[in-house]
mmCIF file with all atom_site columns, N, CA and C in Angstrom:
data_model
loop_
_atom_site.group_PDB
_atom_site.id
_atom_site.type_symbol
_atom_site.label_atom_id
_atom_site.label_alt_id
_atom_site.label_comp_id
_atom_site.label_asym_id
_atom_site.label_entity_id
_atom_site.label_seq_id
_atom_site.pdbx_PDB_ins_code
_atom_site.Cartn_x
_atom_site.Cartn_y
_atom_site.Cartn_z
_atom_site.occupancy
_atom_site.B_iso_or_equiv
_atom_site.pdbx_formal_charge
_atom_site.auth_seq_id
_atom_site.auth_comp_id
_atom_site.auth_asym_id
_atom_site.auth_atom_id
_atom_site.pdbx_PDB_model_num
ATOM 1   N N  . MET A 1 1  ? 111.048 6.577  -6.882 1.00 0.00 ? 1  MET A N  1
ATOM 2   C CA . MET A 1 1  ? 110.032 6.483  -5.754 1.00 0.00 ? 1  MET A CA 1
ATOM 3   C C  . MET A 1 1  ? 109.001 5.498  -6.268 1.00 0.00 ? 1  MET A C  1
ATOM 4   N N  . ALA A 1 2  ? 108.586 4.522  -5.465 1.00 0.00 ? 2  ALA A N  1
ATOM 5   C CA . ALA A 1 2  ? 107.558 3.542  -5.800 1.00 0.00 ? 2  ALA A CA 1
ATOM 6   C C  . ALA A 1 2  ? 106.246 4.170  -5.605 1.00 0.00 ? 2  ALA A C  1
ATOM 7   N N  . SER A 1 3  ? 105.268 3.818  -6.479 1.00 0.00 ? 3  SER A N  1
ATOM 8   C CA . SER A 1 3  ? 103.921 4.326  -6.384 1.00 0.00 ? 3  SER A CA 1
ATOM 9   C C  . SER A 1 3  ? 102.972 3.109  -6.461 1.00 0.00 ? 3  SER A C  1
ATOM 10  N N  . LYS A 1 4  ? 101.829 3.282  -5.878 1.00 0.00 ? 4  LYS A N  1
ATOM 11  C CA . LYS A 1 4  ? 100.850 2.224  -5.962 1.00 0.00 ? 4  LYS A CA 1
ATOM 12  C C  . LYS A 1 4  ? 99.443  2.922  -5.816 1.00 0.00 ? 4  LYS A C  1
ATOM 13  N N  . PHE A 1 5  ? 98.426  2.197  -6.201 1.00 0.00 ? 5  PHE A N  1
ATOM 14  C CA . PHE A 1 5  ? 97.084  2.698  -6.101 1.00 0.00 ? 5  PHE A CA 1
ATOM 15  C C  . PHE A 1 5  ? 96.461  1.947  -4.985 1.00 0.00 ? 5  PHE A C  1
ATOM 16  N N  . ILE A 1 6  ? 95.732  2.630  -4.117 1.00 0.00 ? 6  ILE A N  1
ATOM 17  C CA . ILE A 1 6  ? 94.946  2.060  -3.085 1.00 0.00 ? 6  ILE A CA 1
ATOM 18  C C  . ILE A 1 6  ? 93.433  2.329  -3.138 1.00 0.00 ? 6  ILE A C  1
ATOM 19  N N  . ASP A 1 7  ? 92.635  1.607  -2.608 1.00 0.00 ? 7  ASP A N  1
ATOM 20  C CA . ASP A 1 7  ? 91.202  1.825  -2.531 1.00 0.00 ? 7  ASP A CA 1
ATOM 21  C C  . ASP A 1 7  ? 90.847  2.552  -1.346 1.00 0.00 ? 7  ASP A C  1
ATOM 22  N N  . VAL A 1 8  ? 90.217  3.746  -1.450 1.00 0.00 ? 8  VAL A N  1
ATOM 23  C CA . VAL A 1 8  ? 89.859  4.539  -0.309 1.00 0.00 ? 8  VAL A CA 1
ATOM 24  C C  . VAL A 1 8  ? 88.343  4.453  -0.027 1.00 0.00 ? 8  VAL A C  1
ATOM 25  N N  . ARG A 1 9  ? 88.034  3.906  1.075  1.00 0.00 ? 9  ARG A N  1
ATOM 26  C CA . ARG A 1 9  ? 86.582  3.741  1.373  1.00 0.00 ? 9  ARG A CA 1
ATOM 27  C C  . ARG A 1 9  ? 86.302  4.482  2.722  1.00 0.00 ? 9  ARG A C  1
ATOM 28  N N  . GLU A 1 10 ? 85.834  5.653  2.642  1.00 0.00 ? 10 GLU A N  1
ATOM 29  C CA . GLU A 1 10 ? 85.596  6.459  3.906  1.00 0.00 ? 10 GLU A CA 1
ATOM 30  C C  . GLU A 1 10 ? 84.131  6.907  3.827  1.00 0.00 ? 10 GLU A C  1
ATOM 31  N N  . TYR A 1 11 ? 83.651  7.286  4.914  1.00 0.00 ? 11 TYR A N  1
ATOM 32  C CA . TYR A 1 11 ? 82.251  7.800  5.011  1.00 0.00 ? 11 TYR A CA 1
ATOM 33  C C  . TYR A 1 11 ? 82.159  9.294  4.666  1.00 0.00 ? 11 TYR A C  1
ATOM 34  N N  . THR A 1 12 ? 83.280  10.051 4.834  1.00 0.00 ? 12 THR A N  1
ATOM 35  C CA . THR A 1 12 ? 83.188  11.441 4.676  1.00 0.00 ? 12 THR A CA 1
ATOM 36  C C  . THR A 1 12 ? 83.428  11.848 3.201  1.00 0.00 ? 12 THR A C  1
ATOM 37  N N  . VAL A 1 13 ? 84.031  10.923 2.402  1.00 0.00 ? 13 VAL A N  1
ATOM 38  C CA . VAL A 1 13 ? 84.254  11.193 0.951  1.00 0.00 ? 13 VAL A CA 1
ATOM 39  C C  . VAL A 1 13 ? 83.710  9.977  0.168  1.00 0.00 ? 13 VAL A C  1
ATOM 40  N N  . ARG A 1 14 ? 83.521  10.256 -1.083 1.00 0.00 ? 14 ARG A N  1
ATOM 41  C CA . ARG A 1 14 ? 83.064  9.214  -1.998 1.00 0.00 ? 14 ARG A CA 1
ATOM 42  C C  . ARG A 1 14 ? 84.205  8.265  -2.209 1.00 0.00 ? 14 ARG A C  1
ATOM 43  N N  . ALA A 1 15 ? 83.929  7.041  -2.324 1.00 0.00 ? 15 ALA A N  1
ATOM 44  C CA . ALA A 1 15 ? 85.058  5.968  -2.528 1.00 0.00 ? 15 ALA A CA 1
ATOM 45  C C  . ALA A 1 15 ? 85.682  6.287  -3.888 1.00 0.00 ? 15 ALA A C  1
ATOM 46  N N  . HIS A 1 16 ? 87.036  6.252  -3.818 1.00 0.00 ? 16 HIS A N  1
ATOM 47  C CA . HIS A 1 16 ? 87.783  6.523  -5.090 1.00 0.00 ? 16 HIS A CA 1
ATOM 48  C C  . HIS A 1 16 ? 89.179  5.896  -4.960 1.00 0.00 ? 16 HIS A C  1
ATOM 49  N N  . LYS A 1 17 ? 89.896  5.956  -6.007 1.00 0.00 ? 17 LYS A N  1
ATOM 50  C CA . LYS A 1 17 ? 91.301  5.423  -6.018 1.00 0.00 ? 17 LYS A CA 1
ATOM 51  C C  . LYS A 1 17 ? 92.211  6.627  -5.818 1.00 0.00 ? 17 LYS A C  1
ATOM 52  N N  . ARG A 1 18 ? 93.266  6.436  -5.046 1.00 0.00 ? 18 ARG A N  1
ATOM 53  C CA . ARG A 1 18 ? 94.219  7.474  -4.837 1.00 0.00 ? 18 ARG A CA 1
ATOM 54  C C  . ARG A 1 18 ? 95.656  6.886  -5.051 1.00 0.00 ? 18 ARG A C  1
ATOM 55  N N  . GLN A 1 19 ? 96.530  7.615  -5.635 1.00 0.00 ? 19 GLN A N  1
ATOM 56  C CA . GLN A 1 19 ? 97.828  7.149  -5.899 1.00 0.00 ? 19 GLN A CA 1
ATOM 57  C C  . GLN A 1 19 ? 98.720  7.636  -4.785 1.00 0.00 ? 19 GLN A C  1
ATOM 58  N N  . ILE A 1 20 ? 99.494  6.788  -4.132 1.00 0.00 ? 20 ILE A N  1
ATOM 59  C CA . ILE A 1 20 ? 100.329 7.246  -3.014 1.00 0.00 ? 20 ILE A CA 1
ATOM 60  C C  . ILE A 1 20 ? 101.685 6.909  -3.456 1.00 0.00 ? 20 ILE A C  1
ATOM 61  N N  . HIS A 1 21 ? 102.677 7.616  -2.887 1.00 0.00 ? 21 HIS A N  1
ATOM 62  C CA . HIS A 1 21 ? 104.089 7.442  -3.259 1.00 0.00 ? 21 HIS A CA 1
ATOM 63  C C  . HIS A 1 21 ? 104.684 6.695  -1.970 1.00 0.00 ? 21 HIS A C  1
ATOM 64  N N  . THR A 1 22 ? 105.278 5.627  -2.221 1.00 0.00 ? 22 THR A N  1
ATOM 65  C CA . THR A 1 22 ? 105.859 4.865  -1.047 1.00 0.00 ? 22 THR A CA 1
ATOM 66  C C  . THR A 1 22 ? 107.409 4.792  -1.258 1.00 0.00 ? 22 THR A C  1
ATOM 67  N N  . ARG A 1 23 ? 108.056 4.538  -0.194 1.00 0.00 ? 23 ARG A N  1
ATOM 68  C CA . ARG A 1 23 ? 109.532 4.292  -0.148 1.00 0.00 ? 23 ARG A CA 1
ATOM 69  C C  . ARG A 1 23 ? 109.863 3.035  0.618  1.00 0.00 ? 23 ARG A C  1
ATOM 70  N N  . VAL A 1 24 ? 110.873 2.359  0.231  1.00 0.00 ? 24 VAL A N  1
ATOM 71  C CA . VAL A 1 24 ? 111.376 1.254  0.885  1.00 0.00 ? 24 VAL A CA 1
ATOM 72  C C  . VAL A 1 24 ? 112.506 1.671  1.859  1.00 0.00 ? 24 VAL A C  1
ATOM 73  N N  . PHE A 1 25 ? 112.293 1.568  3.147  1.00 0.00 ? 25 PHE A N  1
ATOM 74  C CA . PHE A 1 25 ? 113.411 2.025  4.097  1.00 0.00 ? 25 PHE A CA 1
ATOM 75  C C  . PHE A 1 25 ? 114.099 0.817  4.580  1.00 0.00 ? 25 PHE A C  1
ATOM 76  N N  . GLN A 1 26 ? 115.430 0.898  4.744  1.00 0.00 ? 26 GLN A N  1
ATOM 77  C CA . GLN A 1 26 ? 116.261 -0.151 5.352  1.00 0.00 ? 26 GLN A CA 1
ATOM 78  C C  . GLN A 1 26 ? 116.765 0.506  6.670  1.00 0.00 ? 26 GLN A C  1
ATOM 79  N N  . PHE A 1 27 ? 116.443 -0.091 7.745  1.00 0.00 ? 27 PHE A N  1
ATOM 80  C CA . PHE A 1 27 ? 116.708 0.489  9.089  1.00 0.00 ? 27 PHE A CA 1
ATOM 81  C C  . PHE A 1 27 ? 116.951 -0.625 10.084 1.00 0.00 ? 27 PHE A C  1
ATOM 82  N N  . VAL A 1 28 ? 117.384 -0.150 11.290 1.00 0.00 ? 28 VAL A N  1
ATOM 83  C CA . VAL A 1 28 ? 117.589 -1.072 12.460 1.00 0.00 ? 28 VAL A CA 1
ATOM 84  C C  . VAL A 1 28 ? 116.390 -0.899 13.360 1.00 0.00 ? 28 VAL A C  1
ATOM 85  N N  . CYS A 1 29 ? 115.762 -2.029 13.690 1.00 0.00 ? 29 CYS A N  1
ATOM 86  C CA . CYS A 1 29 ? 114.539 -2.032 14.476 1.00 0.00 ? 29 CYS A CA 1
ATOM 87  C C  . CYS A 1 29 ? 114.984 -1.462 15.893 1.00 0.00 ? 29 CYS A C  1
ATOM 88  N N  . LYS A 1 30 ? 114.085 -0.686 16.464 1.00 0.00 ? 30 LYS A N  1
ATOM 89  C CA . LYS A 1 30 ? 114.351 -0.038 17.754 1.00 0.00 ? 30 LYS A CA 1
ATOM 90  C C  . LYS A 1 30 ? 114.192 -1.125 18.933 1.00 0.00 ? 30 LYS A C  1
ATOM 91  N N  . GLU A 1 31 ? 113.375 -2.184 18.641 1.00 0.00 ? 31 GLU A N  1
ATOM 92  C CA . GLU A 1 31 ? 113.180 -3.166 19.749 1.00 0.00 ? 31 GLU A CA 1
ATOM 93  C C  . GLU A 1 31 ? 114.146 -4.329 19.626 1.00 0.00 ? 31 GLU A C  1
ATOM 94  N N  . CYS A 1 32 ? 114.209 -5.005 18.483 1.00 0.00 ? 32 CYS A N  1
ATOM 95  C CA . CYS A 1 32 ? 114.973 -6.206 18.340 1.00 0.00 ? 32 CYS A CA 1
ATOM 96  C C  . CYS A 1 32 ? 116.350 -5.997 17.758 1.00 0.00 ? 32 CYS A C  1
ATOM 97  N N  . ASN A 1 33 ? 116.666 -4.817 17.329 1.00 0.00 ? 33 ASN A N  1
ATOM 98  C CA . ASN A 1 33 ? 117.987 -4.373 16.798 1.00 0.00 ? 33 ASN A CA 1
ATOM 99  C C  . ASN A 1 33 ? 118.431 -5.130 15.566 1.00 0.00 ? 33 ASN A C  1
ATOM 100 N N  . ASP A 1 34 ? 117.404 -5.667 14.720 1.00 0.00 ? 34 ASP A N  1
ATOM 101 C CA . ASP A 1 34 ? 117.737 -6.394 13.527 1.00 0.00 ? 34 ASP A CA 1
ATOM 102 C C  . ASP A 1 34 ? 117.668 -5.400 12.412 1.00 0.00 ? 34 ASP A C  1
ATOM 103 N N  . LEU A 1 35 ? 118.466 -5.701 11.362 1.00 0.00 ? 35 LEU A N  1
ATOM 104 C CA . LEU A 1 35 ? 118.418 -4.876 10.113 1.00 0.00 ? 35 LEU A CA 1
ATOM 105 C C  . LEU A 1 35 ? 117.212 -5.332 9.353  1.00 0.00 ? 35 LEU A C  1
ATOM 106 N N  . THR A 1 36 ? 116.355 -4.445 8.950  1.00 0.00 ? 36 THR A N  1
ATOM 107 C CA . THR A 1 36 ? 115.162 -4.871 8.261  1.00 0.00 ? 36 THR A CA 1
ATOM 108 C C  . THR A 1 36 ? 114.790 -3.812 7.202  1.00 0.00 ? 36 THR A C  1
ATOM 109 N N  . LYS A 1 37 ? 113.847 -4.270 6.275  1.00 0.00 ? 37 LYS A N  1
ATOM 110 C CA . LYS A 1 37 ? 113.302 -3.258 5.203  1.00 0.00 ? 37 LYS A CA 1
ATOM 111 C C  . LYS A 1 37 ? 111.841 -3.296 5.424  1.00 0.00 ? 37 LYS A C  1
ATOM 112 N N  . ARG A 1 38 ? 111.298 -2.104 5.158  1.00 0.00 ? 38 ARG A N  1
ATOM 113 C CA . ARG A 1 38 ? 109.845 -1.940 5.238  1.00 0.00 ? 38 ARG A CA 1
ATOM 114 C C  . ARG A 1 38 ? 109.387 -0.802 4.208  1.00 0.00 ? 38 ARG A C  1
ATOM 115 N N  . GLU A 1 39 ? 108.275 -1.094 3.527  1.00 0.00 ? 39 GLU A N  1
ATOM 116 C CA . GLU A 1 39 ? 107.746 -0.152 2.571  1.00 0.00 ? 39 GLU A CA 1
ATOM 117 C C  . GLU A 1 39 ? 106.679 0.701  3.325  1.00 0.00 ? 39 GLU A C  1
ATOM 118 N N  . THR A 1 40 ? 106.850 2.058  3.205  1.00 0.00 ? 40 THR A N  1
ATOM 119 C CA . THR A 1 40 ? 105.976 2.894  3.898  1.00 0.00 ? 40 THR A CA 1
ATOM 120 C C  . THR A 1 40 ? 105.759 4.198  3.142  1.00 0.00 ? 40 THR A C  1
ATOM 121 N N  . PHE A 1 41 ? 104.648 4.879  3.358  1.00 0.00 ? 41 PHE A N  1
ATOM 122 C CA . PHE A 1 41 ? 104.470 6.180  2.681  1.00 0.00 ? 41 PHE A CA 1
ATOM 123 C C  . PHE A 1 41 ? 104.742 7.325  3.643  1.00 0.00 ? 41 PHE A C  1
ATOM 124 N N  . GLY A 1 42 ? 104.991 7.133  4.864  1.00 0.00 ? 42 GLY A N  1
ATOM 125 C CA . GLY A 1 42 ? 105.180 8.157  5.882  1.00 0.00 ? 42 GLY A CA 1
ATOM 126 C C  . GLY A 1 42 ? 106.626 8.348  6.191  1.00 0.00 ? 42 GLY A C  1
ATOM 127 N N  . PRO A 1 43 ? 106.971 8.792  7.344  1.00 0.00 ? 43 PRO A N  1
ATOM 128 C CA . PRO A 1 43 ? 108.374 8.922  7.804  1.00 0.00 ? 43 PRO A CA 1
ATOM 129 C C  . PRO A 1 43 ? 109.043 7.550  7.994  1.00 0.00 ? 43 PRO A C  1
ATOM 130 N N  . ARG A 1 44 ? 110.305 7.617  8.235  1.00 0.00 ? 44 ARG A N  1
ATOM 131 C CA . ARG A 1 44 ? 111.103 6.370  8.520  1.00 0.00 ? 44 ARG A CA 1
ATOM 132 C C  . ARG A 1 44 ? 110.494 5.601  9.665  1.00 0.00 ? 44 ARG A C  1
ATOM 133 N N  . PRO A 1 45 ? 110.137 4.345  9.543  1.00 0.00 ? 45 PRO A N  1
ATOM 134 C CA . PRO A 1 45 ? 109.640 3.594  10.634 1.00 0.00 ? 45 PRO A CA 1
ATOM 135 C C  . PRO A 1 45 ? 110.659 3.272  11.713 1.00 0.00 ? 45 PRO A C  1
ATOM 136 N N  . LEU A 1 46 ? 110.234 2.988  12.942 1.00 0.00 ? 46 LEU A N  1
ATOM 137 C CA . LEU A 1 46 ? 111.145 2.705  14.023 1.00 0.00 ? 46 LEU A CA 1
ATOM 138 C C  . LEU A 1 46 ? 111.187 1.167  14.294 1.00 0.00 ? 46 LEU A C  1
ATOM 139 N N  . TYR A 1 47 ? 110.047 0.460  14.007 1.00 0.00 ? 47 TYR A N  1
ATOM 140 C CA . TYR A 1 47 ? 109.976 -0.941 14.329 1.00 0.00 ? 47 TYR A CA 1
ATOM 141 C C  . TYR A 1 47 ? 109.758 -1.813 13.035 1.00 0.00 ? 47 TYR A C  1
ATOM 142 N N  . CYS A 1 48 ? 110.162 -3.079 13.152 1.00 0.00 ? 48 CYS A N  1
ATOM 143 C CA . CYS A 1 48 ? 109.942 -4.048 12.047 1.00 0.00 ? 48 CYS A CA 1
ATOM 144 C C  . CYS A 1 48 ? 108.452 -4.489 12.159 1.00 0.00 ? 48 CYS A C  1
ATOM 145 N N  . GLU A 1 49 ? 108.042 -5.306 11.226 1.00 0.00 ? 49 GLU A N  1
ATOM 146 C CA . GLU A 1 49 ? 106.672 -5.788 11.249 1.00 0.00 ? 49 GLU A CA 1
ATOM 147 C C  . GLU A 1 49 ? 106.416 -6.618 12.447 1.00 0.00 ? 49 GLU A C  1
ATOM 148 N N  . ARG A 1 50 ? 107.411 -7.404 12.979 1.00 0.00 ? 50 ARG A N  1
ATOM 149 C CA . ARG A 1 50 ? 107.170 -8.324 14.118 1.00 0.00 ? 50 ARG A CA 1
ATOM 150 C C  . ARG A 1 50 ? 107.029 -7.434 15.399 1.00 0.00 ? 50 ARG A C  1
ATOM 151 N N  . CYS A 1 51 ? 107.867 -6.417 15.531 1.00 0.00 ? 51 CYS A N  1
ATOM 152 C CA . CYS A 1 51 ? 107.920 -5.673 16.830 1.00 0.00 ? 51 CYS A CA 1
ATOM 153 C C  . CYS A 1 51 ? 107.028 -4.435 16.825 1.00 0.00 ? 51 CYS A C  1
ATOM 154 N N  . ARG A 1 52 ? 106.344 -4.180 15.758 1.00 0.00 ? 52 ARG A N  1
ATOM 155 C CA . ARG A 1 52 ? 105.537 -3.045 15.675 1.00 0.00 ? 52 ARG A CA 1
ATOM 156 C C  . ARG A 1 52 ? 104.407 -3.066 16.723 1.00 0.00 ? 52 ARG A C  1
ATOM 157 N N  . PRO A 1 53 ? 104.253 -1.918 17.556 1.00 0.00 ? 53 PRO A N  1
ATOM 158 C CA . PRO A 1 53 ? 103.238 -2.018 18.626 1.00 0.00 ? 53 PRO A CA 1
ATOM 159 C C  . PRO A 1 53 ? 101.874 -2.095 18.022 1.00 0.00 ? 53 PRO A C  1
ATOM 160 N N  . PRO A 1 54 ? 100.921 -2.872 18.586 1.00 0.00 ? 54 PRO A N  1
ATOM 161 C CA . PRO A 1 54 ? 99.602  -3.002 18.081 1.00 0.00 ? 54 PRO A CA 1
ATOM 162 C C  . PRO A 1 54 ? 98.844  -1.597 17.954 1.00 0.00 ? 54 PRO A C  1
ATOM 163 N N  . GLN A 1 55 ? 98.134  -1.504 16.833 1.00 0.00 ? 55 GLN A N  1
ATOM 164 C CA . GLN A 1 55 ? 97.437  -0.241 16.501 1.00 0.00 ? 55 GLN A CA 1
ATOM 165 C C  . GLN A 1 55 ? 96.011  -0.424 17.069 1.00 0.00 ? 55 GLN A C  1
ATOM 166 N N  . PRO A 1 56 ? 95.541  0.723  17.589 1.00 0.00 ? 56 PRO A N  1
ATOM 167 C CA . PRO A 1 56 ? 94.089  0.527  18.056 1.00 0.00 ? 56 PRO A CA 1
ATOM 168 C C  . PRO A 1 56 ? 93.153  0.416  16.800 1.00 0.00 ? 56 PRO A C  1
ATOM 169 N N  . PRO A 1 57 ? 92.056  -0.289 16.995 1.00 0.00 ? 57 PRO A N  1
ATOM 170 C CA . PRO A 1 57 ? 91.126  -0.410 15.814 1.00 0.00 ? 57 PRO A CA 1
ATOM 171 C C  . PRO A 1 57 ? 90.520  0.892  15.492 1.00 0.00 ? 57 PRO A C  1
ATOM 172 N N  . LYS A 1 58 ? 90.392  1.157  14.140 1.00 0.00 ? 58 LYS A N  1
ATOM 173 C CA . LYS A 1 58 ? 89.769  2.344  13.765 1.00 0.00 ? 58 LYS A CA 1
ATOM 174 C C  . LYS A 1 58 ? 88.286  2.307  13.870 1.00 0.00 ? 58 LYS A C  1
ATOM 175 N N  . LYS A 1 59 ? 87.733  3.311  14.517 1.00 0.00 ? 59 LYS A N  1
ATOM 176 C CA . LYS A 1 59 ? 86.302  3.396  14.728 1.00 0.00 ? 59 LYS A CA 1
ATOM 177 C C  . LYS A 1 59 ? 85.753  4.466  13.843 1.00 0.00 ? 59 LYS A C  1
ATOM 178 N N  . SER A 1 60 ? 84.620  4.264  13.295 1.00 0.00 ? 60 SER A N  1
ATOM 179 C CA . SER A 1 60 ? 83.966  5.318  12.509 1.00 0.00 ? 60 SER A CA 1
ATOM 180 C C  . SER A 1 60 ? 83.262  6.295  13.559 1.00 0.00 ? 60 SER A C  1
ATOM 181 N N  . GLN A 1 61 ? 83.430  7.526  13.270 1.00 0.00 ? 61 GLN A N  1
ATOM 182 C CA . GLN A 1 61 ? 82.867  8.518  14.101 1.00 0.00 ? 61 GLN A CA 1
ATOM 183 C C  . GLN A 1 61 ? 81.291  8.580  14.025 1.00 0.00 ? 61 GLN A C  1
ATOM 184 N N  . PRO A 1 62 ? 80.560  8.438  15.139 1.00 0.00 ? 62 PRO A N  1
ATOM 185 C CA . PRO A 1 62 ? 79.101  8.519  14.972 1.00 0.00 ? 62 PRO A CA 1
ATOM 186 C C  . PRO A 1 62 ? 78.735  9.959  14.763 1.00 0.00 ? 62 PRO A C  1
ATOM 187 N N  . ALA A 1 63 ? 77.666  10.067 13.927 1.00 0.00 ? 63 ALA A N  1
ATOM 188 C CA . ALA A 1 63 ? 77.251  11.377 13.579 1.00 0.00 ? 63 ALA A CA 1
ATOM 189 C C  . ALA A 1 63 ? 76.722  12.061 14.832 1.00 0.00 ? 63 ALA A C  1
ATOM 190 N N  . SER A 1 64 ? 77.197  13.239 15.102 1.00 0.00 ? 64 SER A N  1
ATOM 191 C CA . SER A 1 64 ? 76.847  13.996 16.324 1.00 0.00 ? 64 SER A CA 1
ATOM 192 C C  . SER A 1 64 ? 75.685  14.913 15.992 1.00 0.00 ? 64 SER A C  1
ATOM 193 N N  . HIS A 1 65 ? 74.497  14.383 16.158 1.00 0.00 ? 65 HIS A N  1
ATOM 194 C CA . HIS A 1 65 ? 73.339  15.246 15.908 1.00 0.00 ? 65 HIS A CA 1
ATOM 195 C C  . HIS A 1 65 ? 72.791  15.794 17.148 1.00 0.00 ? 65 HIS A C  1
ATOM 196 N N  . LYS A 1 66 ? 72.544  17.109 17.193 1.00 0.00 ? 66 LYS A N  1
ATOM 197 C CA . LYS A 1 66 ? 71.976  17.752 18.319 1.00 0.00 ? 66 LYS A CA 1
ATOM 198 C C  . LYS A 1 66 ? 70.494  17.399 18.407 1.00 0.00 ? 66 LYS A C  1
ATOM 199 N N  . ALA A 1 67 ? 70.075  17.099 19.680 1.00 0.00 ? 67 ALA A N  1
ATOM 200 C CA . ALA A 1 67 ? 68.696  16.701 19.830 1.00 0.00 ? 67 ALA A CA 1
ATOM 201 C C  . ALA A 1 67 ? 67.735  17.871 19.500 1.00 0.00 ? 67 ALA A C  1
ATOM 202 N N  . LYS A 1 68 ? 66.705  17.616 18.843 1.00 0.00 ? 68 LYS A N  1
ATOM 203 C CA . LYS A 1 68 ? 65.763  18.685 18.598 1.00 0.00 ? 68 LYS A CA 1
ATOM 204 C C  . LYS A 1 68 ? 64.854  18.885 19.800 1.00 0.00 ? 68 LYS A C  1
ATOM 205 N N  . PRO A 1 69 ? 64.464  20.190 20.009 1.00 0.00 ? 69 PRO A N  1
ATOM 206 C CA . PRO A 1 69 ? 63.630  20.432 21.163 1.00 0.00 ? 69 PRO A CA 1
ATOM 207 C C  . PRO A 1 69 ? 62.212  19.850 20.940 1.00 0.00 ? 69 PRO A C  1
ATOM 208 N N  . ARG A 1 70 ? 61.689  19.397 22.123 1.00 0.00 ? 70 ARG A N  1
ATOM 209 C CA . ARG A 1 70 ? 60.290  18.757 21.999 1.00 0.00 ? 70 ARG A CA 1
ATOM 210 C C  . ARG A 1 70 ? 59.281  19.732 22.507 1.00 0.00 ? 70 ARG A C  1
ATOM 211 N N  . ALA A 1 71 ? 58.096  19.566 22.001 1.00 0.00 ? 71 ALA A N  1
ATOM 212 C CA . ALA A 1 71 ? 57.002  20.440 22.472 1.00 0.00 ? 71 ALA A CA 1
ATOM 213 C C  . ALA A 1 71 ? 56.597  20.025 23.856 1.00 0.00 ? 71 ALA A C  1
ATOM 214 N N  . MET A 1 72 ? 56.364  21.046 24.634 1.00 0.00 ? 72 MET A N  1
ATOM 215 C CA . MET A 1 72 ? 55.910  20.819 26.108 1.00 0.00 ? 72 MET A CA 1
ATOM 216 C C  . MET A 1 72 ? 54.429  20.991 26.211 1.00 0.00 ? 72 MET A C  1
ATOM 217 N N  . SER A 1 73 ? 53.781  20.350 27.006 1.00 0.00 ? 73 SER A N  1
ATOM 218 C CA . SER A 1 73 ? 52.384  20.541 27.315 1.00 0.00 ? 73 SER A CA 1
ATOM 219 C C  . SER A 1 73 ? 52.305  21.168 28.700 1.00 0.00 ? 73 SER A C  1
ATOM 220 N N  . TYR A 1 74 ? 51.745  22.310 28.829 1.00 0.00 ? 74 TYR A N  1
ATOM 221 C CA . TYR A 1 74 ? 51.555  22.952 30.133 1.00 0.00 ? 74 TYR A CA 1
ATOM 222 C C  . TYR A 1 74 ? 50.138  22.855 30.612 1.00 0.00 ? 74 TYR A C  1
ATOM 223 N N  . LYS A 1 75 ? 49.959  22.672 31.878 1.00 0.00 ? 75 LYS A N  1
ATOM 224 C CA . LYS A 1 75 ? 48.658  22.649 32.503 1.00 0.00 ? 75 LYS A CA 1
ATOM 225 C C  . LYS A 1 75 ? 48.308  24.072 33.149 1.00 0.00 ? 75 LYS A C  1
ATOM 226 N N  . SER A 1 76 ? 47.122  24.449 32.833 1.00 0.00 ? 76 SER A N  1
ATOM 227 C CA . SER A 1 76 ? 46.830  25.853 33.412 1.00 0.00 ? 76 SER A CA 1
ATOM 228 C C  . SER A 1 76 ? 45.581  25.661 34.339 1.00 0.00 ? 76 SER A C  1
ATOM 229 N N  . ASP A 1 77 ? 45.429  26.605 35.250 1.00 0.00 ? 77 ASP A N  1
ATOM 230 C CA . ASP A 1 77 ? 44.243  26.561 36.117 1.00 0.00 ? 77 ASP A CA 1
ATOM 231 C C  . ASP A 1 77 ? 43.050  27.119 35.490 1.00 0.00 ? 77 ASP A C  1
ATOM 232 N N  . ILE A 1 78 ? 43.219  27.876 34.286 1.00 0.00 ? 78 ILE A N  1
ATOM 233 C CA . ILE A 1 78 ? 42.129  28.509 33.649 1.00 0.00 ? 78 ILE A CA 1
ATOM 234 C C  . ILE A 1 78 ? 41.683  27.595 32.503 1.00 0.00 ? 78 ILE A C  1
ATOM 235 N N  . ASP A 1 79 ? 40.363  27.308 32.370 1.00 0.00 ? 79 ASP A N  1
ATOM 236 C CA . ASP A 1 79 ? 39.845  26.567 31.383 1.00 0.00 ? 79 ASP A CA 1
ATOM 237 C C  . ASP A 1 79 ? 39.363  27.522 30.245 1.00 0.00 ? 79 ASP A C  1
ATOM 238 N N  . LEU A 1 80 ? 39.892  27.355 28.989 1.00 0.00 ? 80 LEU A N  1
ATOM 239 C CA . LEU A 1 80 ? 39.600  28.196 27.864 1.00 0.00 ? 80 LEU A CA 1
ATOM 240 C C  . LEU A 1 80 ? 38.252  27.849 27.208 1.00 0.00 ? 80 LEU A C  1
ATOM 241 N N  . ASN A 1 81 ? 37.661  26.651 27.474 1.00 0.00 ? 81 ASN A N  1
ATOM 242 C CA . ASN A 1 81 ? 36.443  26.210 26.781 1.00 0.00 ? 81 ASN A CA 1
ATOM 243 C C  . ASN A 1 81 ? 35.228  26.833 27.398 1.00 0.00 ? 81 ASN A C  1
#
């Protein structure tokens, strides 16, 4: 099993190096029906690099902070001075 080190840069964890185990799959592309090889760390791929559907861009999650309550000023008919 092939292994390689990748740089992990996330906002939720400190940046570090992680070793992942990859495999080279030889398969028939679902779209163009060509015999192809692809290295991946997940399950067997369905598409070759040319036919792979476009991936949506990864967005960083904005921090969801709840709004703090604000002080309200009330007007009264009675004068305390």
